[in-house]
Amino acid sequence: MIRTDWTLNEALTLHALPFPELTYRAQTIHREHFNPTAIETASLLSIKTGGCPEDCGYCSQSAHHKTGVKATKLMDVEEVLEAAGRAKAVGANRFCMGAAWRSPKDRDMDKLCEMVRGVSKLGLETCMTLGMLTPEQVIRFKEAGLNFYNHNIDTSPGYYPQIAATRTMEDRLETVELVRQGGINVCCGGILGMGEAERDRISMLVTLATLPAHPGSAPINLWNKVEGVPVQSRAEPVDPFALVRMVALARIMMPATVVRLSAGRMGMSDELQALCFLVGANSIFVGDQLLTTENPSPGSDAELLNRLGMHVAPATAFPAEAALSRRIDARTTA
Ligand code: SAM
Ligand code: DTB
Ligand code: SF4
């Protein structure tokens, strides 16, 4: 059953289950909704890097921090399409274009929509992550055929003020809701390892699992270390079993959502990634580069999946993912 009325206490109780019990429940639910051998693949491209006016304390691209990331202009459509072609060649099924903006400027909308159309023509699913959107911009992207919009809540509502001051959790949730109502699939998740308490991590998942409809995809990122940002002094490595517990909890509370093991895989062993796949993670970013930080090579990912007898599956293997965010009122669905 898909529920959007989870409480923090229920989530805390699930999370406190003995590891074998929690993981068994997650695996059972995973198999009810997905082929446990199928993995979705997305590839990222930073189409406009650095110089961002937001002050997100974890991010290499904020103009508020000295990180050494060079600010660039918005890329040309041709260059983006070439990169999308390369992503397809290394096995990506979805192409996610990210910009270091608080929100897109209306003057850039024609170019952005052209990118969406061009990437779709290459036979890839499209995703954009550009910051806050207006209702008009959502309409433009829907018309251009954008499949997904990524907009993360990043952390729990309680911890959010500790990580960003130029925007609020309410701002984030507003854009997520505009995107959903506009009929674009929602990709929404967060980051672990920014100095938040265990309770904050669980509360972040409860926030996702109690949205009016579960996101189609939920990226779970480990904070990728960046020198020179405020989070650096607070960050603590995430215990591998704590990560597995979070993935399992996400799977139990959001049974039909595609859970992406996102940033942070460079520091994960093959065994840890395998455990995450076993309890419900069923998507990864492929390609050497995320936005400004590194990701495992396509060759090593292919080898890992091969050793596990798992395979990359096309979007059609994840039908519930797209259907989820389109639900007008998930509270009534079973
Ligand atoms: N500027 C847009 C926004 O904030 O929505 C889009 C790009 S932003 C880089 C996309 C997401 O990447 C953030 O919301 C955050 O969750 C994630 N992210 C950024 N820096 C990260 C880091 N160092 N480690 C892990 N995740 C990170
Ligand atoms: C998401 O949740 N993770 C991606 C994507 N959505 C945009 C971004 C990860 C960024 C990691 C840090 C970097 O490369 O700058
Ligand atoms: Fe800008 Fe997005 Fe980075 Fe925040 S997370 S500083 S909005 S690029």
XYZ file of C-alpha atoms and ligand atoms in Angstrom:
384
model
C 0.000 0.000 0.000
C 1.211 3.499 -0.796
C 0.736 5.748 2.228
C 1.376 9.459 2.531
C 0.363 9.721 6.187
C 3.536 8.420 7.838
C 4.386 9.829 11.256
C 7.850 10.503 12.643
C 7.183 8.003 15.445
C 6.306 5.246 12.987
C 9.463 5.980 11.034
C 11.600 6.002 14.197
C 10.124 2.628 15.206
C 10.823 1.101 11.792
C 14.337 2.534 11.778
C 15.052 1.027 15.216
C 14.182 -2.526 14.075
C 17.011 -5.058 14.207
C 19.011 -4.850 10.960
C 17.861 -8.294 9.656
C 14.212 -7.379 10.271
C 14.413 -3.918 8.667
C 16.262 -5.181 5.608
C 13.907 -8.157 5.159
C 10.878 -5.853 5.187
C 12.528 -3.500 2.695
C 13.495 -6.329 0.348
C 10.002 -7.802 0.466
C 8.416 -4.460 -0.443
C 11.044 -3.815 -3.115
C 10.148 -7.064 -4.885
C 6.422 -6.223 -4.807
C 7.078 -3.113 -6.905
C 10.280 -3.674 -8.879
C 12.462 -6.257 -10.535
C 15.258 -6.414 -7.921
C 17.898 -6.933 -10.620
C 16.993 -3.776 -12.599
C 18.877 -0.503 -12.184
C 17.924 2.854 -13.687
C 20.766 5.087 -14.865
C 20.920 8.859 -15.037
C 23.781 11.078 -16.139
C 24.418 14.631 -14.953
C 25.658 17.670 -16.797
C 26.320 21.041 -15.226
C 24.944 23.365 -17.918
C 25.755 26.483 -15.853
C 28.377 26.150 -13.159
C 29.218 28.244 -10.076
C 28.532 31.855 -9.083
C 25.201 30.892 -7.520
C 23.476 33.588 -5.407
C 22.170 30.998 -2.901
C 24.231 30.277 0.219
C 23.685 26.494 0.578
C 26.357 25.547 3.096
C 27.229 22.238 1.400
C 27.635 23.446 -2.151
C 30.789 24.109 -4.163
C 28.855 26.406 -6.513
C 27.637 29.065 -4.107
C 29.153 32.507 -4.658
C 29.078 32.913 -0.848
C 31.906 30.394 -0.362
C 35.519 30.274 -1.592
C 35.717 26.839 -3.174
C 37.784 27.366 -6.300
C 34.884 26.450 -8.621
C 34.980 28.735 -11.657
C 31.700 30.364 -12.697
C 30.633 29.718 -16.303
C 27.868 30.959 -18.603
C 24.921 28.811 -19.645
C 26.192 26.273 -22.185
C 25.100 26.299 -25.811
C 22.448 23.843 -26.927
C 24.837 22.073 -29.330
C 27.403 21.415 -26.589
C 24.682 20.049 -24.299
C 23.417 17.700 -27.011
C 26.943 16.424 -27.640
C 27.300 15.662 -23.919
C 23.907 13.938 -23.942
C 25.072 11.739 -26.821
C 28.159 10.762 -24.802
C 25.972 9.997 -21.758
C 23.804 7.727 -23.903
C 26.912 5.952 -25.153
C 27.970 5.071 -21.591
C 24.558 3.623 -20.816
C 22.531 6.497 -19.331
C 18.767 6.310 -19.718
C 18.094 9.743 -18.273
C 19.996 12.986 -18.821
C 19.841 15.492 -15.987
C 20.859 19.086 -16.655
C 21.775 21.197 -13.625
C 22.334 24.930 -13.240
C 23.766 26.916 -10.336
C 20.822 29.278 -10.135
C 18.312 30.377 -7.532
C 15.836 30.215 -10.405
C 16.016 30.371 -14.208
C 15.683 33.757 -15.953
C 12.819 34.041 -18.419
C 15.324 35.112 -21.100
C 16.960 31.642 -20.854
C 13.723 29.678 -21.203
C 13.809 29.296 -25.021
C 17.305 27.840 -24.865
C 16.438 25.529 -21.956
C 13.336 24.233 -23.742
C 15.422 23.636 -26.859
C 17.785 21.517 -24.755
C 14.859 19.445 -23.457
C 13.539 18.855 -26.981
C 16.968 18.002 -28.353
C 17.818 15.535 -25.572
C 14.403 13.859 -25.939
C 15.055 13.428 -29.667
C 18.202 11.468 -28.775
C 15.947 8.945 -27.028
C 16.893 9.897 -23.469
C 14.551 10.774 -20.624
C 15.026 14.410 -19.623
C 15.502 15.971 -16.202
C 16.382 19.521 -15.208
C 17.439 21.018 -11.887
C 17.544 24.791 -12.081
C 16.244 26.044 -8.727
C 12.829 27.558 -8.064
C 10.290 27.766 -10.899
C 7.286 29.989 -11.573
C 3.990 28.399 -12.685
C 4.613 29.811 -16.201
C 8.034 28.177 -16.389
C 6.527 24.836 -15.330
C 4.034 25.150 -18.206
C 6.832 25.921 -20.674
C 8.855 22.869 -19.557
C 5.785 20.626 -19.670
C 5.094 21.798 -23.242
C 8.726 21.089 -24.167
C 8.227 17.519 -22.937
C 10.416 17.620 -19.804
C 10.049 14.259 -18.033
C 11.449 15.033 -14.551
C 12.361 18.069 -12.466
C 14.852 17.605 -9.621
C 14.435 19.816 -6.591
C 15.761 18.404 -3.325
C 14.594 19.199 0.194
C 18.230 18.502 1.160
C 17.649 17.813 4.894
C 14.988 17.836 7.605
C 12.741 20.885 8.125
C 14.359 21.336 11.575
C 17.959 21.322 10.309
C 17.292 23.278 7.114
C 17.986 26.744 8.653
C 21.464 25.480 9.617
C 22.356 24.767 5.996
C 20.863 27.660 4.014
C 19.652 31.151 4.845
C 18.791 32.548 1.412
C 15.951 30.060 0.942
C 13.614 28.051 3.160
C 12.202 24.549 3.213
C 8.812 26.131 2.397
C 10.320 27.632 -0.805
C 11.595 24.196 -1.784
C 8.267 22.491 -1.103
C 6.414 25.168 -3.070
C 8.413 24.460 -6.232
C 8.061 20.694 -5.753
C 4.287 21.117 -5.550
C 4.148 23.434 -8.602
C 6.072 20.854 -10.608
C 3.764 18.023 -9.534
C 0.628 20.025 -10.259
C 2.055 20.963 -13.638
C 2.245 17.283 -14.558
C 6.047 16.969 -14.554
C 7.455 14.010 -12.606
C 9.115 15.018 -9.364
C 12.646 13.978 -8.416
C 13.204 14.989 -4.794
C 15.607 13.761 -2.147
C 18.377 14.983 0.088
C 21.846 14.708 1.561
C 23.249 12.741 4.503
C 26.439 13.582 6.391
C 26.139 17.352 6.863
C 26.293 17.163 10.665
C 22.578 16.434 11.050
C 21.303 14.095 13.785
C 19.923 10.642 12.997
C 16.476 11.988 13.829
C 16.911 14.694 11.136
C 17.693 12.073 8.506
C 14.571 10.145 9.427
C 12.526 13.339 9.518
C 13.774 14.198 6.014
C 12.452 10.867 4.739
C 9.133 11.434 6.522
C 8.875 14.837 4.804
C 9.352 13.125 1.419
C 6.965 10.284 2.258
C 4.214 12.675 3.352
C 4.236 14.914 0.283
C 0.819 14.966 -1.449
C 2.287 12.308 -3.776
C 5.563 10.473 -3.368
C 8.328 11.682 -5.685
C 8.847 9.488 -8.745
C 12.569 9.427 -7.905
C 14.279 10.141 -4.611
C 18.035 10.747 -4.740
C 19.888 9.919 -1.540
C 23.212 11.759 -1.601
C 26.081 11.429 0.816
C 27.624 14.857 1.196
C 30.518 14.994 -1.259
C 33.324 16.790 0.491
C 33.981 20.306 -0.793
C 36.798 22.445 0.621
C 35.812 25.925 1.756
C 32.093 25.504 2.534
C 30.506 25.971 5.985
C 29.335 22.336 6.165
C 32.968 21.199 6.050
C 33.471 21.886 9.781
C 30.299 20.035 10.809
C 30.305 17.111 8.404
C 30.746 13.608 9.737
C 31.207 10.435 7.724
C 27.994 8.409 7.463
C 28.255 4.944 8.997
C 27.712 2.408 6.169
C 24.955 0.579 8.071
C 23.255 3.915 8.783
C 23.136 4.506 5.010
C 21.659 1.046 4.408
C 19.045 1.706 7.081
C 18.095 4.996 5.381
C 17.720 3.338 1.989
C 15.630 0.563 3.553
C 13.417 3.090 5.312
C 12.965 5.076 2.088
C 11.961 1.861 0.309
C 9.450 0.882 3.014
C 7.806 4.310 3.252
C 7.886 5.063 -0.507
C 7.404 1.593 -2.028
C 7.059 2.602 -5.692
C 9.602 5.451 -5.768
C 12.866 4.884 -7.611
C 15.549 5.447 -4.949
C 18.802 6.719 -6.400
C 22.125 6.060 -4.697
C 23.470 9.455 -5.737
C 26.507 11.500 -4.679
C 29.065 9.801 -2.476
C 29.584 6.504 -4.307
C 33.295 7.241 -4.780
C 33.742 6.550 -1.080
C 31.526 3.442 -0.983
C 32.792 -0.107 -1.256
C 31.217 -2.456 -3.789
C 29.808 -4.427 -0.861
C 28.083 -1.353 0.587
C 26.548 -0.448 -2.783
C 25.355 -4.046 -3.154
C 23.688 -3.898 0.276
C 21.961 -0.654 -0.740
C 20.684 -2.320 -3.950
C 19.436 -5.293 -1.907
C 17.293 -3.080 0.338
C 15.782 -0.992 -2.433
C 18.177 1.419 -4.120
C 17.491 0.985 -7.825
C 19.101 3.915 -9.604
C 22.583 5.412 -9.893
C 24.272 8.300 -11.646
C 26.599 7.046 -14.369
C 29.545 8.934 -15.839
C 32.849 10.106 -14.324
C 31.465 13.442 -13.211
C 28.464 14.558 -11.133
C 28.162 18.360 -11.283
C 31.514 19.530 -9.907
C 32.653 16.352 -8.139
C 33.674 12.869 -9.232
C 31.642 9.716 -9.710
C 32.819 6.118 -10.321
C 33.816 5.346 -13.916
C 31.207 3.775 -16.226
C 33.508 0.743 -16.557
C 33.643 0.089 -12.820
C 29.854 0.473 -12.513
C 29.248 -1.942 -15.387
C 31.616 -4.418 -13.746
C 29.863 -4.106 -10.383
C 26.415 -4.695 -11.885
C 27.787 -7.624 -13.861
C 29.326 -9.215 -10.761
C 25.956 -8.893 -9.016
C 23.980 -10.312 -11.961
C 22.116 -7.015 -12.168
C 21.418 -4.947 -15.274
C 20.632 -1.451 -16.504
C 16.966 -1.263 -17.434
C 15.182 1.299 -19.627
C 12.595 3.740 -18.299
C 9.800 1.381 -19.346
C 10.969 -0.994 -16.597
C 9.960 1.597 -14.004
C 6.354 2.446 -14.946
C 5.254 3.330 -11.421
C 7.960 6.007 -11.186
C 6.311 8.296 -13.678
C 2.808 7.447 -12.539
C 3.537 8.412 -8.926
C 4.122 12.100 -9.229
C 1.205 12.493 -11.595
C -1.291 11.387 -8.940
C -3.488 14.310 -8.042
C -4.246 13.004 -4.586
C -2.203 10.035 -3.448
C -3.936 10.068 -0.092
C -6.803 8.113 -1.602
C -4.747 5.548 -3.512
C -4.019 2.094 -2.254
N 20.657 25.057 -8.035
C 19.665 24.081 -8.108
C 19.080 23.698 -6.764
O 19.704 23.954 -5.747
O 18.011 23.121 -6.758
C 20.102 22.817 -8.825
C 21.474 22.274 -8.627
S 21.892 21.761 -6.946
C 23.621 21.500 -7.082
C 21.137 20.160 -6.858
C 21.281 19.390 -5.577
O 22.581 18.795 -5.520
C 21.173 20.114 -4.262
O 19.864 20.382 -3.902
C 21.817 19.135 -3.300
O 20.861 18.249 -2.750
C 22.809 18.378 -4.184
N 24.203 18.689 -3.831
C 24.856 19.855 -4.047
N 26.121 19.810 -3.593
C 26.280 18.573 -3.054
C 27.378 17.912 -2.416
N 28.549 18.520 -2.224
N 27.210 16.633 -2.023
C 26.015 16.017 -2.204
N 24.953 16.596 -2.793
C 25.076 17.853 -3.201
C 20.919 15.067 -6.677
O 20.191 14.737 -5.730
N 22.224 14.837 -6.738
C 22.777 15.423 -7.946
C 21.505 15.899 -8.701
N 20.480 15.699 -7.758
C 21.480 17.245 -9.272
C 23.800 16.442 -7.665
C 24.950 15.902 -6.839
C 25.961 16.968 -6.756
C 27.170 16.525 -6.028
C 28.142 17.635 -5.863
C 28.724 18.170 -7.129
O 29.104 17.382 -8.017
O 28.864 19.392 -7.215
Fe 23.111 27.172 -5.860
Fe 21.863 24.801 -6.032
Fe 24.374 24.997 -5.024
Fe 22.353 25.945 -3.608
S 22.654 23.804 -4.195
S 24.310 26.999 -3.981
S 21.000 26.717 -5.227
S 23.741 25.435 -7.100
